[in-house]
Amino acid sequence: MDAGRKLDALIAEKVFGMDLVSMKSIEPNDGALLFLVKGGWLRIPAYSTDIAAAWQIVESFLADGSAPGLVHNDFGMWAFALDGVQNLPDSCENEDGGPIAFDCMTTFFVEKDMWAPTAPLAICIGALNSLEGSDS
């Protein structure tokens, strides 16, 4: 999955419940991208490329009671999962219950296809994967 405005629109629809009427967009003078929704045009943040916008996704899951985890590995890749930091096996926890190392944590909860080169893209991919899993 690639970062871009189509992914941003998908996040707006699936994560935030926006009712997108069309994937057609307009770009006003300020460089924003607007998508047509019921009732007019909506400015959709660049969730897949801007960390501040992507963090709104994290906050939405926190508000729903999830415990999301965002990790970075030695290869410069990022991953995001909703239950990653809560469900560590005992061997990955220190005396205080925290993770000993990211390597242990990432190998436990991150699937191969959830890694991304940037944190915003990883947040988007992980959020969509989590929502797909909850639908089944």
mmCIF file of C-alpha atoms in Angstrom:
data_model
loop_
_atom_site.group_PDB
_atom_site.id
_atom_site.type_symbol
_atom_site.label_atom_id
_atom_site.label_comp_id
_atom_site.label_asym_id
_atom_site.label_seq_id
_atom_site.Cartn_x
_atom_site.Cartn_y
_atom_site.Cartn_z
ATOM 1 C CA MET A 1 0.000 0.000 0.000
ATOM 2 C CA ASP A 2 1.420 3.373 -0.999
ATOM 3 C CA ALA A 3 1.120 6.705 0.757
ATOM 4 C CA GLY A 4 -1.029 9.248 -1.021
ATOM 5 C CA ARG A 5 -4.370 10.957 -1.233
ATOM 6 C CA LYS A 6 -6.337 7.787 -2.068
ATOM 7 C CA LEU A 7 -5.057 6.202 1.160
ATOM 8 C CA ASP A 8 -5.858 9.412 3.055
ATOM 9 C CA ALA A 9 -9.429 9.268 1.735
ATOM 10 C CA LEU A 10 -9.693 5.592 2.731
ATOM 11 C CA ILE A 11 -8.569 6.469 6.277
ATOM 12 C CA ALA A 12 -11.156 9.267 6.450
ATOM 13 C CA GLU A 13 -13.825 6.810 5.376
ATOM 14 C CA LYS A 14 -12.860 3.678 7.348
ATOM 15 C CA VAL A 15 -11.312 5.146 10.518
ATOM 16 C CA PHE A 16 -13.263 8.383 10.908
ATOM 17 C CA GLY A 17 -16.562 7.316 9.299
ATOM 18 C CA MET A 18 -16.664 10.013 6.629
ATOM 19 C CA ASP A 19 -19.201 9.289 3.917
ATOM 20 C CA LEU A 20 -17.187 9.981 0.764
ATOM 21 C CA VAL A 21 -19.390 10.513 -2.252
ATOM 22 C CA SER A 22 -16.524 10.570 -4.729
ATOM 23 C CA MET A 23 -12.768 10.116 -4.921
ATOM 24 C CA LYS A 24 -12.685 13.218 -7.115
ATOM 25 C CA SER A 25 -10.902 16.050 -5.425
ATOM 26 C CA ILE A 26 -10.150 19.705 -5.869
ATOM 27 C CA GLU A 27 -7.050 21.588 -4.810
ATOM 28 C CA PRO A 28 -7.665 25.168 -3.639
ATOM 29 C CA ASN A 29 -4.919 27.814 -3.615
ATOM 30 C CA ASP A 30 -3.619 26.752 -0.177
ATOM 31 C CA GLY A 31 -2.553 23.334 -1.505
ATOM 32 C CA ALA A 32 -5.089 21.344 0.530
ATOM 33 C CA LEU A 33 -7.004 18.528 -1.084
ATOM 34 C CA LEU A 34 -10.770 18.470 -0.698
ATOM 35 C CA PHE A 35 -12.960 15.406 -1.244
ATOM 36 C CA LEU A 36 -16.671 15.411 -1.948
ATOM 37 C CA VAL A 37 -18.760 14.109 0.949
ATOM 38 C CA LYS A 38 -22.476 14.239 1.599
ATOM 39 C CA GLY A 39 -23.159 17.864 2.333
ATOM 40 C CA GLY A 40 -20.212 19.432 0.526
ATOM 41 C CA TRP A 41 -16.447 19.339 0.303
ATOM 42 C CA LEU A 42 -14.226 18.073 3.120
ATOM 43 C CA ARG A 43 -10.582 18.891 3.716
ATOM 44 C CA ILE A 44 -8.921 15.541 4.398
ATOM 45 C CA PRO A 45 -5.555 15.662 6.176
ATOM 46 C CA ALA A 46 -2.530 13.971 4.633
ATOM 47 C CA TYR A 47 -2.725 11.057 7.078
ATOM 48 C CA SER A 48 -0.286 8.869 5.144
ATOM 49 C CA THR A 49 2.520 11.445 4.876
ATOM 50 C CA ASP A 50 2.130 13.874 7.794
ATOM 51 C CA ILE A 51 2.856 12.586 11.322
ATOM 52 C CA ALA A 52 0.627 15.220 12.966
ATOM 53 C CA ALA A 53 -2.304 14.093 10.818
ATOM 54 C CA ALA A 54 -1.488 10.406 11.344
ATOM 55 C CA TRP A 55 -1.397 10.965 15.096
ATOM 56 C CA GLN A 56 -5.116 11.794 14.924
ATOM 57 C CA ILE A 57 -5.588 8.120 13.987
ATOM 58 C CA VAL A 58 -3.625 7.016 17.053
ATOM 59 C CA GLU A 59 -5.683 9.335 19.263
ATOM 60 C CA SER A 60 -8.941 7.967 17.826
ATOM 61 C CA PHE A 61 -7.926 4.433 18.822
ATOM 62 C CA LEU A 62 -6.798 5.617 22.271
ATOM 63 C CA ALA A 63 -10.202 7.257 22.742
ATOM 64 C CA ASP A 64 -11.841 3.914 21.916
ATOM 65 C CA GLY A 65 -9.814 2.182 24.651
ATOM 66 C CA SER A 66 -7.174 0.535 22.471
ATOM 67 C CA ALA A 67 -3.488 0.458 23.411
ATOM 68 C CA PRO A 68 -1.717 1.101 20.099
ATOM 69 C CA GLY A 69 1.980 0.532 19.618
ATOM 70 C CA LEU A 70 4.268 2.246 17.105
ATOM 71 C CA VAL A 71 7.701 0.709 16.678
ATOM 72 C CA HIS A 72 10.811 1.312 14.592
ATOM 73 C CA ASN A 73 13.279 -1.441 13.681
ATOM 74 C CA ASP A 74 17.000 -1.532 12.881
ATOM 75 C CA PHE A 75 16.255 -1.433 9.146
ATOM 76 C CA GLY A 76 14.533 1.960 9.293
ATOM 77 C CA MET A 77 11.025 0.548 8.981
ATOM 78 C CA TRP A 78 7.962 1.384 11.091
ATOM 79 C CA ALA A 79 4.949 -0.647 12.218
ATOM 80 C CA PHE A 80 1.734 0.126 14.078
ATOM 81 C CA ALA A 81 -0.634 -2.283 15.814
ATOM 82 C CA LEU A 82 -3.497 -1.778 18.226
ATOM 83 C CA ASP A 83 -2.641 -4.469 20.739
ATOM 84 C CA GLY A 84 1.113 -4.647 20.343
ATOM 85 C CA VAL A 85 2.333 -3.324 23.652
ATOM 86 C CA GLN A 86 -0.263 -4.996 25.853
ATOM 87 C CA ASN A 87 0.161 -8.589 24.755
ATOM 88 C CA LEU A 88 3.897 -9.163 25.076
ATOM 89 C CA PRO A 89 4.990 -12.634 26.158
ATOM 90 C CA ASP A 90 6.523 -12.765 29.662
ATOM 91 C CA SER A 91 10.031 -13.265 28.241
ATOM 92 C CA CYS A 92 9.881 -9.808 26.638
ATOM 93 C CA GLU A 93 9.006 -7.916 29.821
ATOM 94 C CA ASN A 94 11.326 -6.491 32.443
ATOM 95 C CA GLU A 95 10.610 -6.404 36.194
ATOM 96 C CA ASP A 96 8.378 -3.340 35.799
ATOM 97 C CA GLY A 97 6.288 -4.994 33.088
ATOM 98 C CA GLY A 98 7.744 -2.863 30.291
ATOM 99 C CA PRO A 99 9.309 -4.231 27.129
ATOM 100 C CA ILE A 100 13.003 -5.110 27.296
ATOM 101 C CA ALA A 101 13.741 -4.318 23.665
ATOM 102 C CA PHE A 102 11.905 -3.278 20.538
ATOM 103 C CA ASP A 103 13.255 -6.347 18.702
ATOM 104 C CA CYS A 104 11.379 -8.656 21.031
ATOM 105 C CA MET A 105 8.227 -6.577 20.787
ATOM 106 C CA THR A 106 8.228 -6.216 17.023
ATOM 107 C CA THR A 107 8.786 -9.873 16.289
ATOM 108 C CA PHE A 108 5.822 -10.722 18.467
ATOM 109 C CA PHE A 109 3.045 -8.613 17.013
ATOM 110 C CA VAL A 110 4.031 -7.236 13.613
ATOM 111 C CA GLU A 111 3.232 -9.112 10.451
ATOM 112 C CA LYS A 112 5.542 -8.756 7.463
ATOM 113 C CA ASP A 113 3.089 -6.711 5.396
ATOM 114 C CA MET A 114 2.543 -4.131 8.146
ATOM 115 C CA TRP A 115 6.029 -2.583 7.957
ATOM 116 C CA ALA A 116 6.359 0.771 6.198
ATOM 117 C CA PRO A 117 9.219 3.196 5.500
ATOM 118 C CA THR A 118 7.565 6.039 7.441
ATOM 119 C CA ALA A 119 5.630 6.275 10.703
ATOM 120 C CA PRO A 120 2.557 7.948 9.126
ATOM 121 C CA LEU A 121 2.243 5.233 6.492
ATOM 122 C CA ALA A 122 2.701 2.504 9.125
ATOM 123 C CA ILE A 123 -0.060 4.050 11.240
ATOM 124 C CA CYS A 124 -2.415 4.055 8.239
ATOM 125 C CA ILE A 125 -1.618 0.460 7.264
ATOM 126 C CA GLY A 126 -1.903 -0.799 10.832
ATOM 127 C CA ALA A 127 -5.179 1.018 11.409
ATOM 128 C CA LEU A 128 -6.752 -0.414 8.269
ATOM 129 C CA ASN A 129 -5.458 -3.922 9.052
ATOM 130 C CA SER A 130 -6.874 -3.678 12.563
ATOM 131 C CA LEU A 131 -10.271 -2.575 11.289
ATOM 132 C CA GLU A 132 -10.344 -5.406 8.730
ATOM 133 C CA GLY A 133 -9.566 -7.867 11.517
ATOM 134 C CA SER A 134 -12.377 -6.544 13.687
ATOM 135 C CA ASP A 135 -14.923 -6.999 10.881
ATOM 136 C CA SER A 136 -14.416 -10.754 10.731
#
